Amino acid sequence: MSHPSTHRAAGSGTPAASAPDWHPWSDAWTRHIPTLTGRHDLTVTVAPGAGGGAPACFYPDARRIEVDATHIGAPDITNPHKAGHKRLVPTAYGLLVHEAAHATHSLWTTPPGTPPVVAAVADLLEESRAENRQRGRRRGDRRWLRHTVTTLLDPHGAPIDDAWNAAHLAGLLLARVDARIITAKDIKGVRAAVTTVLGRKRLRQLRDVWRQAHTVDDTDAATMIDLAWRWCRILNIDPGQQPEPPQPDPGEFAGQLAQALGDYLAHTAGLTPAEYTAQQIQGRHNAPPSWTRRDPTDAERAAARQLAARLRRARTRQPEPDTRPSPVPPGRLRTRHAITAQAQIASGSMPTATPWQRRTALPPPKPTLHLAVLVDTSFSMHPYAAPMSSAGWILADAARTNQATTTTIGFGDQATLLVPPHQQPTSVLEMRAFGGTTAFIDAVKLADQLLRLRQPGRLRMLAVVSDGDLPDTAPAQRLITTLHQTGCAVLWLRPADLAGHTFTHTTTLEVANPIQAVDAIADAAVTVLEHA
């Protein structure tokens, strides 16, 4: 749940590369760190990439604190030697305070032979314990620690709804409420999600553990390890049989823990959940630099118009008798609306009421089609890259006026969002096929996140263009089965000249060429709408 690298690392680490522009920051914060810690043997390094992969890190053996300069911005944003500079860089200064808390209060080390899962829990408990001690010693530091909580969280740190992840989220956020760093109101949604997964009884037991940890002495390693063992027992984890921390099942979708964490991070960033999600997706699933953009051709524009017409006919065929309100006769008079219309006229306003109701032939209401297209961009699928790039633009352009939502995602070594939903692309992003297919699971989860493919009551379809030669077919099959069981149709288009794996709970078609694959997706979309 926390950042990939721990904030308190054993050994001396590898010092960050020299960055002359940031030397004034390193010097200023090295002079300032005794104020935060009471120690005069510490140095601070501020540089891009510092922190060993985390936003910041403390190396006890080297007596060095590192802070990633990314959280400051530019070195000339302010003068770090002035006392007021911290107000302009509250997150970075909060990271410095957080590491100062570790330098001052995290004076115990994990005993040799401790199972990794126990050590991980002890480190988790130490996060809020150290901050609680720092706040108790310097109450004004709470202000800065609040700024840094979200920076120390991984937005993708709650991949599935299981007890381990729920407890981890509780240890990072709910424990900080008891440490008086954040408030209960801040994490109301997170608490609800954690309670749903863990249950009230187990959450109370875990709370007793972290509240006791807040009272442990700074050098008492034995008690911290004992509390970590107790944490594992509450979660029914036997470190003797399962020494490593539990790993999430890649064949499961994210759930309410991830939603609650995302909502919390969005709120603290001053964004709506949709804006925050879009920001995260843009940063994580951007196209590689080798993928280029071009203007759509006349043939592509014509194909989009033809598909739009087909979708429109699919939505409007077979009119059925229905009633429609009307401001004028003929029809059946609706007394209440007639009185409202007279009142509107008498008040001098434009009448908006519709007093009459007439029977007429109307097209049946159709739900919005949510269509996700996943395209294999591994080297074996090279002939399909250009036609499917074109298909992504055609589908999005045709769907924009037909109450349909589409997205196209390429998957190879990473999942890449070609066409976001609810957007009319002005250019065609051309894929390049190379590498493997390790990102299929990420692509499916991204499609579900964008279009809510598991949500009942929606018209949903997932189309995959791939030979099915994936390195992780078992978790991929579980994801497909989950979609199938929630009512999402899965269409798999496999090149006839390539050997591959056939998944169950899919409609699998062999296609002779890329054009046939594009036509099959369009035909399936029209058919789904016609039978909705």
Short mmCIF file of C-alpha atoms in Angstrom, two decimals:
data_model
loop_
_atom_site.label_atom_id
_atom_site.label_comp_id
_atom_site.label_asym_id
_atom_site.label_seq_id
_atom_site.Cartn_x
_atom_site.Cartn_y
_atom_site.Cartn_z
CA MET A 1 0.00 0.00 0.00
CA SER A 2 2.82 2.38 0.79
CA HIS A 3 5.34 3.41 -1.80
CA PRO A 4 7.37 0.57 -3.39
CA SER A 5 10.45 1.50 -1.37
CA THR A 6 10.29 1.67 2.39
CA HIS A 7 10.92 5.05 3.99
CA ARG A 8 13.49 3.58 6.36
CA ALA A 9 16.06 1.51 4.50
CA ALA A 10 18.81 -0.65 5.90
CA GLY A 11 22.38 0.00 4.82
CA SER A 12 23.74 3.23 3.43
CA GLY A 13 21.95 3.09 0.08
CA THR A 14 23.26 4.60 -3.12
CA PRO A 15 23.62 8.36 -2.81
CA ALA A 16 21.55 10.31 -5.31
CA ALA A 17 23.36 11.66 -8.34
CA SER A 18 24.89 15.07 -7.86
CA ALA A 19 22.57 17.91 -8.91
CA PRO A 20 24.37 21.27 -8.56
CA ASP A 21 21.16 23.28 -8.87
CA TRP A 22 19.83 21.57 -5.76
CA HIS A 23 22.91 22.01 -3.56
CA PRO A 24 21.42 25.08 -1.81
CA TRP A 25 18.39 22.98 -0.82
CA SER A 26 20.59 20.17 0.52
CA ASP A 27 22.71 22.63 2.47
CA ALA A 28 19.73 24.54 3.87
CA TRP A 29 17.85 21.42 4.98
CA THR A 30 21.01 19.86 6.43
CA ARG A 31 21.36 22.96 8.63
CA HIS A 32 17.65 22.79 9.49
CA ILE A 33 17.38 19.08 10.33
CA PRO A 34 18.74 19.45 13.92
CA THR A 35 15.70 21.65 14.66
CA LEU A 36 13.39 18.80 13.60
CA THR A 37 15.33 15.96 15.18
CA GLY A 38 17.65 17.26 17.87
CA ARG A 39 20.43 15.35 16.08
CA HIS A 40 23.55 17.01 14.64
CA ASP A 41 24.95 14.02 12.78
CA LEU A 42 22.46 13.94 9.88
CA THR A 43 22.79 15.13 6.31
CA VAL A 44 20.00 15.83 3.85
CA THR A 45 20.22 15.27 0.10
CA VAL A 46 17.69 16.91 -2.18
CA ALA A 47 17.90 15.87 -5.83
CA PRO A 48 15.73 14.53 -8.64
CA GLY A 49 15.34 10.79 -8.14
CA ALA A 50 16.56 10.85 -4.54
CA GLY A 51 14.77 8.65 -2.03
CA GLY A 52 15.64 5.27 -3.49
CA GLY A 53 12.40 5.02 -5.46
CA ALA A 54 10.24 6.48 -2.69
CA PRO A 55 9.31 10.17 -2.32
CA ALA A 56 11.83 10.33 0.54
CA CYS A 57 13.91 7.91 2.57
CA PHE A 58 16.01 7.73 5.75
CA TYR A 59 19.22 5.65 5.76
CA PRO A 60 20.10 5.04 9.44
CA ASP A 61 23.55 3.55 8.80
CA ALA A 62 24.59 6.48 6.61
CA ARG A 63 22.73 8.99 8.83
CA ARG A 64 21.30 10.48 5.62
CA ILE A 65 17.84 11.67 4.61
CA GLU A 66 16.99 11.90 0.93
CA VAL A 67 14.06 13.84 -0.56
CA ASP A 68 13.03 13.58 -4.19
CA ALA A 69 13.19 17.09 -5.67
CA THR A 70 10.24 16.24 -7.92
CA HIS A 71 7.98 17.25 -5.02
CA ILE A 72 9.54 20.71 -4.94
CA GLY A 73 9.49 21.51 -8.64
CA ALA A 74 12.18 23.95 -9.68
CA PRO A 75 15.18 24.81 -7.48
CA ASP A 76 14.48 28.54 -7.80
CA ILE A 77 10.85 28.30 -6.65
CA THR A 78 11.88 29.82 -3.33
CA ASN A 79 14.90 30.44 -1.13
CA PRO A 80 15.28 27.38 1.17
CA HIS A 81 17.34 29.41 3.66
CA LYS A 82 14.32 31.58 4.51
CA ALA A 83 11.97 30.35 7.22
CA GLY A 84 8.85 30.95 5.11
CA HIS A 85 9.97 28.75 2.23
CA LYS A 86 8.14 25.72 3.67
CA ARG A 87 4.75 27.31 2.91
CA LEU A 88 5.56 27.22 -0.81
CA VAL A 89 6.66 23.58 -0.77
CA PRO A 90 4.44 22.01 1.94
CA THR A 91 4.51 18.48 0.51
CA ALA A 92 8.29 18.32 0.19
CA TYR A 93 8.78 19.86 3.61
CA GLY A 94 6.27 17.36 5.00
CA LEU A 95 8.43 14.58 3.55
CA LEU A 96 11.43 16.03 5.34
CA VAL A 97 9.45 16.10 8.61
CA HIS A 98 8.30 12.51 8.05
CA GLU A 99 11.87 11.29 7.60
CA ALA A 100 12.93 13.38 10.57
CA ALA A 101 10.35 11.46 12.60
CA HIS A 102 11.98 8.20 11.53
CA ALA A 103 15.45 9.56 12.28
CA THR A 104 14.38 10.58 15.78
CA HIS A 105 11.99 7.84 16.83
CA SER A 106 12.54 4.76 14.62
CA LEU A 107 15.55 3.60 16.60
CA TRP A 108 14.76 -0.11 16.55
CA THR A 109 15.73 -2.65 13.90
CA THR A 110 14.02 -5.84 12.85
CA PRO A 111 15.68 -8.85 14.52
CA PRO A 112 17.38 -11.35 12.17
CA GLY A 113 15.18 -14.29 11.21
CA THR A 114 11.92 -12.35 11.40
CA PRO A 115 9.51 -13.60 8.70
CA PRO A 116 9.16 -10.97 5.94
CA VAL A 117 5.39 -10.71 6.47
CA VAL A 118 5.94 -9.85 10.14
CA ALA A 119 8.64 -7.33 9.25
CA ALA A 120 6.29 -5.71 6.73
CA VAL A 121 3.56 -5.31 9.36
CA ALA A 122 6.04 -3.89 11.87
CA ASP A 123 7.17 -1.31 9.30
CA LEU A 124 3.53 -0.46 8.63
CA LEU A 125 2.87 0.14 12.33
CA GLU A 126 6.03 2.24 12.56
CA GLU A 127 4.69 4.77 10.03
CA SER A 128 1.95 6.16 12.26
CA ARG A 129 3.93 5.48 15.48
CA ALA A 130 6.85 7.67 14.37
CA GLU A 131 4.56 10.46 13.18
CA ASN A 132 2.59 10.30 16.45
CA ARG A 133 5.81 10.71 18.42
CA GLN A 134 6.96 13.58 16.19
CA ARG A 135 3.65 15.39 16.63
CA GLY A 136 3.79 14.87 20.38
CA ARG A 137 7.27 16.37 20.52
CA ARG A 138 6.67 19.18 17.99
CA ARG A 139 2.93 19.84 17.66
CA GLY A 140 3.36 22.28 14.79
CA ASP A 141 4.74 19.51 12.59
CA ARG A 142 1.26 18.00 12.26
CA ARG A 143 0.47 20.67 9.67
CA TRP A 144 3.26 19.47 7.42
CA LEU A 145 2.70 15.77 8.00
CA ARG A 146 -0.90 16.17 6.81
CA HIS A 147 0.41 17.49 3.51
CA THR A 148 2.53 14.42 2.92
CA VAL A 149 0.10 11.57 3.73
CA THR A 150 -1.20 11.27 0.18
CA THR A 151 2.33 11.41 -1.25
CA LEU A 152 3.28 8.36 0.79
CA LEU A 153 0.36 6.34 -0.62
CA ASP A 154 0.37 4.32 -3.81
CA PRO A 155 -2.81 5.14 -5.82
CA HIS A 156 -2.87 1.51 -6.97
CA GLY A 157 -2.17 0.14 -3.51
CA ALA A 158 -5.52 -1.60 -2.95
CA PRO A 159 -5.67 -3.97 -5.93
CA ILE A 160 -8.28 -6.34 -4.50
CA ASP A 161 -10.77 -6.44 -1.65
CA ASP A 162 -9.13 -8.88 0.76
CA ALA A 163 -8.30 -8.75 4.46
CA TRP A 164 -4.59 -8.06 3.93
CA ASN A 165 -5.13 -4.99 1.76
CA ALA A 166 -7.98 -3.70 3.93
CA ALA A 167 -5.80 -4.01 7.03
CA HIS A 168 -2.89 -2.34 5.27
CA LEU A 169 -5.12 0.58 4.28
CA ALA A 170 -6.37 0.83 7.85
CA GLY A 171 -2.79 0.83 9.18
CA LEU A 172 -1.83 3.70 6.88
CA LEU A 173 -4.89 5.92 7.20
CA LEU A 174 -7.12 4.94 10.13
CA ALA A 175 -4.06 4.65 12.37
CA ARG A 176 -3.09 8.21 11.45
CA VAL A 177 -6.45 9.38 12.80
CA ASP A 178 -5.50 7.98 16.21
CA ALA A 179 -2.07 9.57 15.76
CA ARG A 180 -3.89 12.91 15.25
CA ILE A 181 -2.32 13.51 11.85
CA ILE A 182 -5.54 13.39 9.84
CA THR A 183 -9.16 13.51 10.96
CA ALA A 184 -11.91 10.90 10.92
CA LYS A 185 -13.82 13.10 8.50
CA ASP A 186 -10.92 12.94 6.04
CA ILE A 187 -11.16 9.18 5.64
CA LYS A 188 -14.85 8.52 6.23
CA GLY A 189 -15.21 6.64 2.93
CA VAL A 190 -12.05 4.62 3.51
CA ARG A 191 -13.25 3.57 6.96
CA ALA A 192 -16.57 2.37 5.50
CA ALA A 193 -14.83 0.29 2.83
CA VAL A 194 -12.34 -1.20 5.29
CA THR A 195 -15.15 -2.05 7.72
CA THR A 196 -17.09 -3.79 4.95
CA VAL A 197 -14.13 -6.01 4.08
CA LEU A 198 -12.80 -6.72 7.57
CA GLY A 199 -15.90 -6.51 9.73
CA ARG A 200 -16.24 -4.37 12.84
CA LYS A 201 -14.82 -6.93 15.27
CA ARG A 202 -11.60 -7.55 13.36
CA LEU A 203 -11.12 -3.82 12.73
CA ARG A 204 -11.44 -3.13 16.47
CA GLN A 205 -8.79 -5.76 17.16
CA LEU A 206 -6.42 -4.19 14.63
CA ARG A 207 -7.06 -0.76 16.11
CA ASP A 208 -6.05 -2.04 19.52
CA VAL A 209 -2.76 -3.17 17.95
CA TRP A 210 -1.84 0.14 16.34
CA ARG A 211 -2.94 2.16 19.37
CA GLN A 212 -0.65 0.05 21.53
CA ALA A 213 2.14 0.53 18.98
CA HIS A 214 1.79 4.30 19.45
CA THR A 215 2.86 3.83 23.09
CA VAL A 216 5.93 1.66 22.39
CA ASP A 217 9.38 3.10 23.19
CA ASP A 218 11.56 4.18 20.28
CA THR A 219 14.07 1.36 20.85
CA ASP A 220 11.66 -1.46 21.75
CA ALA A 221 11.99 -3.80 18.77
CA ALA A 222 10.64 -6.82 20.68
CA THR A 223 7.26 -5.22 21.38
CA MET A 224 6.88 -3.97 17.81
CA ILE A 225 7.58 -7.45 16.46
CA ASP A 226 5.16 -9.00 18.98
CA LEU A 227 2.45 -6.58 17.84
CA ALA A 228 3.18 -7.51 14.21
CA TRP A 229 2.72 -11.21 15.06
CA ARG A 230 -0.56 -10.34 16.75
CA TRP A 231 -1.66 -8.44 13.62
CA CYS A 232 -0.98 -11.52 11.51
CA ARG A 233 -2.97 -13.76 13.84
CA ILE A 234 -5.96 -11.41 13.63
CA LEU A 235 -5.80 -11.75 9.82
CA ASN A 236 -5.46 -15.56 10.07
CA ILE A 237 -1.95 -15.46 8.62
CA ASP A 238 0.55 -18.02 9.89
CA PRO A 239 4.03 -16.56 9.20
CA GLY A 240 5.51 -20.00 9.75
CA GLN A 241 3.52 -21.38 6.83
CA GLN A 242 3.28 -18.15 4.83
CA PRO A 243 6.46 -16.14 5.52
CA GLU A 244 6.07 -13.72 2.60
CA PRO A 245 3.46 -10.92 2.51
CA PRO A 246 0.31 -12.01 0.62
CA GLN A 247 0.29 -11.06 -3.04
CA PRO A 248 -2.91 -9.96 -4.81
CA ASP A 249 -4.51 -12.36 -7.25
CA PRO A 250 -4.04 -10.77 -10.71
CA GLY A 251 -7.22 -12.54 -11.78
CA GLU A 252 -9.38 -10.35 -9.54
CA PHE A 253 -10.68 -6.86 -10.30
CA ALA A 254 -10.20 -3.93 -7.96
CA GLY A 255 -13.15 -3.23 -5.71
CA GLN A 256 -14.43 -0.83 -3.10
CA LEU A 257 -11.07 -0.44 -1.34
CA ALA A 258 -9.54 0.97 -4.50
CA GLN A 259 -12.59 3.17 -5.06
CA ALA A 260 -12.43 4.56 -1.52
CA LEU A 261 -8.69 5.19 -1.75
CA GLY A 262 -9.10 6.95 -5.10
CA ASP A 263 -11.91 9.12 -3.74
CA TYR A 264 -9.75 10.11 -0.76
CA LEU A 265 -6.76 10.99 -2.93
CA ALA A 266 -8.98 12.93 -5.33
CA HIS A 267 -10.53 14.94 -2.49
CA THR A 268 -7.15 15.85 -1.01
CA ALA A 269 -5.94 16.90 -4.46
CA GLY A 270 -8.97 19.15 -4.94
CA LEU A 271 -10.26 17.09 -7.87
CA THR A 272 -13.40 15.12 -8.59
CA PRO A 273 -12.94 11.33 -8.62
CA ALA A 274 -13.38 11.35 -12.41
CA GLU A 275 -10.73 14.04 -12.86
CA TYR A 276 -8.31 12.25 -10.55
CA THR A 277 -8.84 8.92 -12.34
CA ALA A 278 -8.29 10.55 -15.73
CA GLN A 279 -5.09 12.14 -14.42
CA GLN A 280 -3.79 8.82 -13.13
CA ILE A 281 -4.66 6.98 -16.33
CA GLN A 282 -3.00 9.63 -18.47
CA GLY A 283 0.20 9.34 -16.47
CA ARG A 284 0.26 5.55 -16.44
CA HIS A 285 -1.10 4.54 -19.85
CA ASN A 286 0.29 7.16 -22.22
CA ALA A 287 1.39 6.07 -25.68
CA PRO A 288 5.10 5.29 -26.21
CA PRO A 289 7.10 8.00 -28.03
CA SER A 290 7.39 5.77 -31.11
CA TRP A 291 3.61 5.85 -31.68
CA THR A 292 2.73 8.72 -33.98
CA ARG A 293 -0.45 10.62 -34.82
CA ARG A 294 -1.90 11.49 -38.22
CA ASP A 295 -5.07 13.00 -39.64
CA PRO A 296 -7.86 10.57 -40.55
CA THR A 297 -8.16 9.79 -44.24
CA ASP A 298 -11.25 10.34 -46.38
CA ALA A 299 -11.82 6.58 -46.43
CA GLU A 300 -11.79 6.46 -42.62
CA ARG A 301 -14.24 9.37 -42.40
CA ALA A 302 -16.56 7.59 -44.84
CA ALA A 303 -16.30 4.35 -42.86
CA ALA A 304 -17.18 6.24 -39.65
CA ARG A 305 -20.27 7.75 -41.32
CA GLN A 306 -21.39 4.34 -42.55
CA LEU A 307 -20.96 2.75 -39.14
CA ALA A 308 -22.78 5.67 -37.50
CA ALA A 309 -25.72 5.11 -39.86
CA ARG A 310 -25.79 1.40 -39.01
CA LEU A 311 -25.75 2.14 -35.28
CA ARG A 312 -28.52 4.69 -35.73
CA ARG A 313 -30.70 2.19 -37.60
CA ALA A 314 -30.02 -0.42 -34.92
CA ARG A 315 -31.29 1.98 -32.28
CA THR A 316 -34.39 3.18 -34.16
CA ARG A 317 -35.77 0.11 -35.95
CA GLN A 318 -39.15 -1.48 -35.14
CA PRO A 319 -41.14 1.49 -33.75
CA GLU A 320 -43.59 0.56 -31.01
CA PRO A 321 -46.77 2.26 -29.75
CA ASP A 322 -46.05 4.72 -26.98
CA THR A 323 -47.32 7.95 -25.47
CA ARG A 324 -45.75 11.38 -25.89
CA PRO A 325 -46.63 14.64 -24.08
CA SER A 326 -47.64 17.57 -26.31
CA PRO A 327 -48.44 21.26 -25.69
CA VAL A 328 -51.31 21.22 -28.25
CA PRO A 329 -54.18 18.83 -29.11
CA PRO A 330 -55.21 16.29 -30.25
CA GLY A 331 -54.75 13.86 -27.41
CA ARG A 332 -55.89 13.14 -23.90
CA LEU A 333 -56.11 16.19 -21.62
CA ARG A 334 -53.94 16.00 -18.51
CA THR A 335 -55.72 18.22 -16.02
CA ARG A 336 -52.82 18.92 -13.68
CA HIS A 337 -50.57 19.97 -16.55
CA ALA A 338 -53.36 22.11 -18.06
CA ILE A 339 -53.70 24.01 -14.78
CA THR A 340 -49.94 24.46 -14.64
CA ALA A 341 -49.94 25.83 -18.20
CA GLN A 342 -52.71 28.33 -17.37
CA ALA A 343 -50.82 29.47 -14.26
CA GLN A 344 -47.67 29.97 -16.30
CA ILE A 345 -49.56 32.04 -18.89
CA ALA A 346 -51.25 34.11 -16.19
CA SER A 347 -47.91 34.92 -14.58
CA GLY A 348 -46.55 36.13 -17.90
CA SER A 349 -43.93 33.40 -18.22
CA MET A 350 -43.38 31.11 -21.18
CA PRO A 351 -45.57 28.00 -20.73
CA THR A 352 -43.54 24.82 -20.46
CA ALA A 353 -46.28 22.42 -19.32
CA THR A 354 -47.62 19.85 -21.81
CA PRO A 355 -51.39 19.44 -21.16
CA TRP A 356 -52.01 16.86 -23.89
CA GLN A 357 -50.86 13.30 -24.23
CA ARG A 358 -51.06 11.55 -27.60
CA ARG A 359 -50.32 8.02 -28.74
CA THR A 360 -47.72 7.65 -31.44
CA ALA A 361 -45.25 5.17 -32.88
CA LEU A 362 -41.86 5.68 -31.28
CA PRO A 363 -38.63 3.69 -31.44
CA PRO A 364 -38.14 1.59 -28.33
CA PRO A 365 -35.70 3.06 -25.81
CA LYS A 366 -32.22 1.66 -26.21
CA PRO A 367 -29.48 1.61 -23.57
CA THR A 368 -26.08 3.11 -24.23
CA LEU A 369 -23.61 0.62 -25.69
CA HIS A 370 -20.32 0.43 -23.78
CA LEU A 371 -17.72 -1.15 -26.06
CA ALA A 372 -14.06 -1.72 -25.18
CA VAL A 373 -11.65 -2.94 -27.85
CA LEU A 374 -8.35 -4.49 -26.75
CA VAL A 375 -5.68 -4.87 -29.42
CA ASP A 376 -2.66 -7.13 -29.07
CA THR A 377 0.46 -5.10 -29.94
CA SER A 378 2.99 -7.92 -29.62
CA PHE A 379 5.34 -8.55 -32.55
CA SER A 380 3.30 -11.47 -33.93
CA MET A 381 0.31 -9.13 -34.40
CA HIS A 382 2.23 -6.62 -36.54
CA PRO A 383 -0.14 -6.83 -39.57
CA TYR A 384 -3.08 -5.80 -37.37
CA ALA A 385 -1.53 -2.69 -35.81
CA ALA A 386 -2.34 -0.15 -38.54
CA PRO A 387 -5.89 -1.37 -39.36
CA MET A 388 -6.85 -1.56 -35.68
CA SER A 389 -5.45 1.93 -35.08
CA SER A 390 -7.80 3.11 -37.81
CA ALA A 391 -10.65 1.08 -36.31
CA GLY A 392 -10.22 2.78 -32.95
CA TRP A 393 -10.77 6.20 -34.51
CA ILE A 394 -13.70 4.99 -36.65
CA LEU A 395 -15.52 3.44 -33.70
CA ALA A 396 -15.09 6.53 -31.52
CA ASP A 397 -16.20 8.90 -34.27
CA ALA A 398 -19.24 6.77 -35.18
CA ALA A 399 -20.31 6.34 -31.57
CA ARG A 400 -20.27 10.00 -30.56
CA THR A 401 -23.73 10.77 -32.01
CA ASN A 402 -25.34 7.40 -31.33
CA GLN A 403 -25.41 7.18 -27.55
CA ALA A 404 -22.52 4.73 -27.50
CA THR A 405 -19.29 4.87 -25.54
CA THR A 406 -16.16 3.22 -26.88
CA THR A 407 -12.53 2.95 -25.90
CA THR A 408 -9.56 1.30 -27.59
CA ILE A 409 -6.61 -0.04 -25.61
CA GLY A 410 -3.42 -1.58 -26.92
CA PHE A 411 -1.62 -4.19 -24.84
CA GLY A 412 1.92 -5.42 -25.27
CA ASP A 413 4.62 -4.86 -22.68
CA GLN A 414 2.31 -2.18 -21.26
CA ALA A 415 -1.34 -1.19 -21.57
CA THR A 416 -1.78 1.94 -23.70
CA LEU A 417 -4.95 3.99 -23.99
CA LEU A 418 -5.43 4.90 -27.65
CA VAL A 419 -8.92 6.38 -27.56
CA PRO A 420 -10.39 7.49 -24.20
CA PRO A 421 -14.16 7.21 -23.75
CA HIS A 422 -16.43 10.24 -24.15
CA GLN A 423 -13.95 11.93 -26.46
CA GLN A 424 -14.03 12.62 -30.17
CA PRO A 425 -10.49 11.96 -31.40
CA THR A 426 -9.22 14.49 -33.91
CA SER A 427 -6.35 12.28 -35.06
CA VAL A 428 -5.47 8.63 -35.47
CA LEU A 429 -2.87 7.26 -33.06
CA GLU A 430 -0.89 4.62 -34.92
CA MET A 431 0.21 1.65 -32.86
CA ARG A 432 3.54 -0.09 -33.22
CA ALA A 433 3.66 -3.86 -32.66
CA PHE A 434 6.67 -5.11 -30.74
CA GLY A 435 7.51 -6.99 -27.54
CA GLY A 436 5.27 -9.42 -25.68
CA THR A 437 1.75 -9.54 -24.23
CA THR A 438 2.40 -9.18 -20.52
CA ALA A 439 -0.06 -6.28 -20.11
CA PHE A 440 -3.30 -8.04 -21.10
CA ILE A 441 -4.51 -8.19 -17.49
CA ASP A 442 -3.77 -4.48 -17.02
CA ALA A 443 -5.66 -3.73 -20.24
CA VAL A 444 -8.77 -5.64 -19.12
CA LYS A 445 -8.76 -3.91 -15.74
CA LEU A 446 -8.28 -0.53 -17.43
CA ALA A 447 -11.25 -1.20 -19.73
CA ASP A 448 -13.37 -2.14 -16.71
CA GLN A 449 -12.29 1.02 -14.90
CA LEU A 450 -13.15 3.23 -17.87
CA LEU A 451 -16.48 1.66 -18.88
CA ARG A 452 -17.58 -0.22 -15.74
CA LEU A 453 -17.91 -3.45 -17.65
CA ARG A 454 -18.98 -5.36 -14.52
CA GLN A 455 -21.87 -3.04 -13.66
CA PRO A 456 -25.26 -4.72 -14.21
CA GLY A 457 -27.97 -2.88 -16.09
CA ARG A 458 -25.60 -1.70 -18.80
CA LEU A 459 -25.18 -2.85 -22.40
CA ARG A 460 -21.55 -3.97 -22.39
CA MET A 461 -19.17 -5.71 -24.74
CA LEU A 462 -15.45 -6.43 -24.72
CA ALA A 463 -13.76 -7.21 -28.04
CA VAL A 464 -10.21 -8.60 -28.06
CA VAL A 465 -8.04 -8.87 -31.17
CA SER A 466 -5.24 -11.28 -30.28
CA ASP A 467 -3.85 -14.73 -30.94
CA GLY A 468 -4.38 -15.47 -27.23
CA ASP A 469 -0.74 -16.43 -26.70
CA LEU A 470 -0.50 -14.91 -23.23
CA PRO A 471 2.03 -15.69 -20.50
CA ASP A 472 -0.64 -15.68 -17.77
CA THR A 473 -3.70 -17.44 -19.14
CA ALA A 474 -5.07 -18.59 -15.75
CA PRO A 475 -5.65 -15.12 -14.21
CA ALA A 476 -6.72 -13.81 -17.62
CA GLN A 477 -9.37 -16.52 -17.79
CA ARG A 478 -10.63 -15.59 -14.32
CA LEU A 479 -11.07 -11.97 -15.39
CA ILE A 480 -12.95 -13.03 -18.52
CA THR A 481 -15.15 -15.38 -16.50
CA THR A 482 -15.98 -12.59 -14.07
CA LEU A 483 -17.04 -10.32 -16.95
CA HIS A 484 -19.12 -13.13 -18.47
CA GLN A 485 -20.87 -13.83 -15.19
CA THR A 486 -21.82 -10.16 -14.80
CA GLY A 487 -23.42 -10.08 -18.26
CA CYS A 488 -20.63 -8.54 -20.34
CA ALA A 489 -20.28 -10.19 -23.74
CA VAL A 490 -16.68 -11.05 -24.69
CA LEU A 491 -15.80 -11.34 -28.40
CA TRP A 492 -12.36 -12.78 -29.16
CA LEU A 493 -11.01 -12.34 -32.70
CA ARG A 494 -8.04 -14.61 -33.40
CA PRO A 495 -5.95 -14.54 -36.57
CA ALA A 496 -6.45 -17.82 -38.41
CA ASP A 497 -2.78 -18.08 -39.38
CA LEU A 498 -1.49 -17.84 -35.79
CA ALA A 499 -1.55 -20.55 -33.16
CA GLY A 500 -2.87 -19.44 -29.80
CA HIS A 501 -5.00 -20.14 -26.77
CA THR A 502 -8.80 -20.26 -26.84
CA PHE A 503 -10.49 -18.89 -23.73
CA THR A 504 -13.79 -20.11 -22.38
CA HIS A 505 -16.75 -17.80 -21.80
CA THR A 506 -15.93 -15.95 -25.03
CA THR A 507 -17.32 -15.93 -28.54
CA THR A 508 -14.15 -16.78 -30.48
CA LEU A 509 -13.94 -16.10 -34.21
CA GLU A 510 -11.00 -16.82 -36.49
CA VAL A 511 -10.35 -13.96 -38.91
CA ALA A 512 -8.34 -14.17 -42.09
CA ASN A 513 -7.17 -10.57 -42.12
CA PRO A 514 -7.38 -7.32 -40.14
CA ILE A 515 -10.27 -5.93 -42.23
CA GLN A 516 -12.39 -8.94 -41.31
CA ALA A 517 -11.62 -8.29 -37.62
CA VAL A 518 -12.75 -4.67 -37.92
CA ASP A 519 -15.95 -5.71 -39.71
CA ALA A 520 -16.65 -8.36 -37.05
CA ILE A 521 -16.43 -5.78 -34.25
CA ALA A 522 -18.77 -3.41 -36.10
CA ASP A 523 -21.24 -6.22 -36.85
CA ALA A 524 -21.19 -7.33 -33.21
CA ALA A 525 -21.84 -3.79 -31.98
CA VAL A 526 -24.82 -3.41 -34.31
CA THR A 527 -26.19 -6.83 -33.35
CA VAL A 528 -25.93 -6.10 -29.63
CA LEU A 529 -27.85 -2.85 -30.10
CA GLU A 530 -30.54 -4.48 -32.25
CA HIS A 531 -31.22 -7.12 -29.61
CA ALA A 532 -31.03 -4.79 -26.62
#
